[in-house]
Amino acid sequence: MARFVVRRLAAVDMYGTVGSPLRRRVILVEFWAGVVLCASGGAALAAVGQGGNRVFGWWLLSVAINYVPLALSATSLSRPGALDTELAGVDVRAQLRYYGVAQLVIAVPLAVAVLALAQSFRSRRDDRGR
């Protein structure tokens, strides 16, 4: 089974099947819109909602937090050559199949954010060990 890597999800989603520049921009906007819209809607519902609406608001806030590492990754992958470097030697079609289903983890409260933090710490630790 493939390992879920937050940066790779962003890269594969940005590249799609052909790597068009338009798709890259659309996905970048999608990730940042996920942050802003989920956070604003979630905050409003959490603040003034009642019962289930308040719970839904908190869930939306956790989804917004999940979108932050994706948006940051997409932003860094938007630099010239960064996406190509990230996907060098990768079977993009296989990764699209995997991440097409695996991206449902975005709906799990704080899951992507926690994974991104863990992967960031692991990467820094590995870099220091070299």
CSV table of C-alpha atoms in Angstrom, one decimal:
chain,number,residue,atom,x,y,z
A,1,MET,CA,0.0,0.0,0.0
A,2,ALA,CA,1.3,3.5,-0.9
A,3,ARG,CA,2.1,5.9,1.9
A,4,PHE,CA,0.0,9.0,2.2
A,5,VAL,CA,2.3,12.0,1.6
A,6,VAL,CA,0.6,15.4,1.9
A,7,ARG,CA,2.9,17.2,-0.6
A,8,ARG,CA,2.5,14.3,-3.1
A,9,LEU,CA,-1.3,14.6,-2.9
A,10,ALA,CA,-1.0,18.3,-3.7
A,11,ALA,CA,1.5,17.6,-6.6
A,12,VAL,CA,-0.5,14.8,-8.1
A,13,ASP,CA,-3.7,16.9,-7.9
A,14,MET,CA,-2.1,19.9,-9.5
A,15,TYR,CA,-0.6,17.8,-12.3
A,16,GLY,CA,-3.7,15.7,-13.1
A,17,THR,CA,-3.4,13.6,-16.2
A,18,VAL,CA,-1.5,16.0,-18.5
A,19,GLY,CA,0.0,18.7,-16.3
A,20,SER,CA,-1.7,21.8,-17.8
A,21,PRO,CA,-0.8,25.2,-16.4
A,22,LEU,CA,-4.5,26.0,-16.1
A,23,ARG,CA,-5.1,22.9,-13.9
A,24,ARG,CA,-2.2,23.9,-11.7
A,25,ARG,CA,-3.7,27.4,-11.1
A,26,VAL,CA,-7.2,26.0,-10.5
A,27,ILE,CA,-6.0,23.5,-7.9
A,28,LEU,CA,-4.0,26.2,-6.1
A,29,VAL,CA,-7.1,28.4,-6.0
A,30,GLU,CA,-9.2,25.4,-4.9
A,31,PHE,CA,-6.9,24.7,-1.9
A,32,TRP,CA,-6.8,28.3,-0.8
A,33,ALA,CA,-10.6,28.6,-1.3
A,34,GLY,CA,-10.9,25.5,0.9
A,35,VAL,CA,-9.0,27.2,3.7
A,36,VAL,CA,-10.9,30.5,3.4
A,37,LEU,CA,-14.4,29.3,2.8
A,38,CYS,CA,-14.4,26.4,5.2
A,39,ALA,CA,-12.8,28.6,7.9
A,40,SER,CA,-15.3,31.4,7.5
A,41,GLY,CA,-18.4,29.2,7.2
A,42,GLY,CA,-17.2,27.0,10.0
A,43,ALA,CA,-16.4,29.9,12.3
A,44,ALA,CA,-19.9,31.4,11.6
A,45,LEU,CA,-21.7,28.2,12.3
A,46,ALA,CA,-19.6,27.4,15.4
A,47,ALA,CA,-20.2,30.8,16.8
A,48,VAL,CA,-24.0,31.2,16.2
A,49,GLY,CA,-25.2,27.7,15.3
A,50,GLN,CA,-27.2,25.5,17.5
A,51,GLY,CA,-26.8,21.8,18.1
A,52,GLY,CA,-25.8,20.0,14.9
A,53,ASN,CA,-25.1,23.2,13.1
A,54,ARG,CA,-22.5,24.1,15.7
A,55,VAL,CA,-20.9,20.6,15.4
A,56,PHE,CA,-20.9,21.0,11.6
A,57,GLY,CA,-19.2,24.4,12.0
A,58,TRP,CA,-16.4,22.8,14.1
A,59,TRP,CA,-16.0,20.1,11.5
A,60,LEU,CA,-15.7,22.7,8.8
A,61,LEU,CA,-13.0,24.5,10.8
A,62,SER,CA,-11.1,21.2,11.0
A,63,VAL,CA,-11.4,20.7,7.3
A,64,ALA,CA,-10.1,24.3,6.8
A,65,ILE,CA,-7.1,23.4,8.9
A,66,ASN,CA,-6.6,20.3,6.7
A,67,TYR,CA,-6.5,22.5,3.6
A,68,VAL,CA,-3.7,24.7,5.0
A,69,PRO,CA,-0.8,22.2,4.4
A,70,LEU,CA,-2.2,21.4,0.9
A,71,ALA,CA,-2.5,25.1,0.0
A,72,LEU,CA,1.1,25.7,1.3
A,73,SER,CA,2.4,22.7,-0.7
A,74,ALA,CA,0.6,23.9,-3.8
A,75,THR,CA,2.0,27.4,-3.4
A,76,SER,CA,5.5,26.0,-3.1
A,77,LEU,CA,4.9,23.6,-6.1
A,78,SER,CA,3.8,26.6,-8.2
A,79,ARG,CA,7.4,27.8,-8.5
A,80,PRO,CA,9.0,27.1,-11.9
A,81,GLY,CA,10.2,23.5,-12.1
A,82,ALA,CA,9.1,22.6,-8.5
A,83,LEU,CA,6.2,20.4,-9.6
A,84,ASP,CA,8.3,18.6,-12.3
A,85,THR,CA,11.0,18.0,-9.7
A,86,GLU,CA,8.5,16.6,-7.2
A,87,LEU,CA,7.0,14.2,-9.7
A,88,ALA,CA,10.2,13.1,-11.4
A,89,GLY,CA,10.3,9.3,-11.7
A,90,VAL,CA,6.7,9.0,-10.3
A,91,ASP,CA,4.0,6.9,-12.0
A,92,VAL,CA,1.5,9.8,-12.0
A,93,ARG,CA,-1.4,7.7,-13.2
A,94,ALA,CA,-1.0,5.2,-10.4
A,95,GLN,CA,-0.6,8.0,-7.9
A,96,LEU,CA,-3.8,9.6,-9.3
A,97,ARG,CA,-5.7,6.4,-8.7
A,98,TYR,CA,-4.3,6.1,-5.1
A,99,TYR,CA,-4.8,9.8,-4.1
A,100,GLY,CA,-8.2,10.0,-5.9
A,101,VAL,CA,-9.5,7.8,-3.1
A,102,ALA,CA,-7.0,8.7,-0.4
A,103,GLN,CA,-7.9,12.4,-0.5
A,104,LEU,CA,-11.1,11.6,1.3
A,105,VAL,CA,-8.9,11.8,4.4
A,106,ILE,CA,-9.4,15.6,4.1
A,107,ALA,CA,-12.8,15.1,5.6
A,108,VAL,CA,-11.4,13.5,8.7
A,109,PRO,CA,-10.9,16.2,11.3
A,110,LEU,CA,-7.3,17.4,11.5
A,111,ALA,CA,-6.0,14.3,9.8
A,112,VAL,CA,-4.1,16.0,7.0
A,113,ALA,CA,-2.8,18.7,9.3
A,114,VAL,CA,-1.4,16.1,11.7
A,115,LEU,CA,0.1,14.0,8.9
A,116,ALA,CA,1.7,17.1,7.4
A,117,LEU,CA,3.3,18.1,10.7
A,118,ALA,CA,4.6,14.6,11.3
A,119,GLN,CA,6.0,14.4,7.8
A,120,SER,CA,7.6,17.8,8.2
A,121,PHE,CA,9.3,16.8,11.5
A,122,ARG,CA,10.4,13.5,10.0
A,123,SER,CA,11.9,15.3,7.0
A,124,ARG,CA,13.8,17.8,9.1
A,125,ARG,CA,15.1,15.0,11.3
A,126,ASP,CA,16.2,13.0,8.3
A,127,ASP,CA,17.9,16.1,6.8
A,128,ARG,CA,19.9,16.7,10.0
A,129,GLY,CA,21.0,13.1,10.1
A,130,ARG,CA,22.7,13.4,6.7
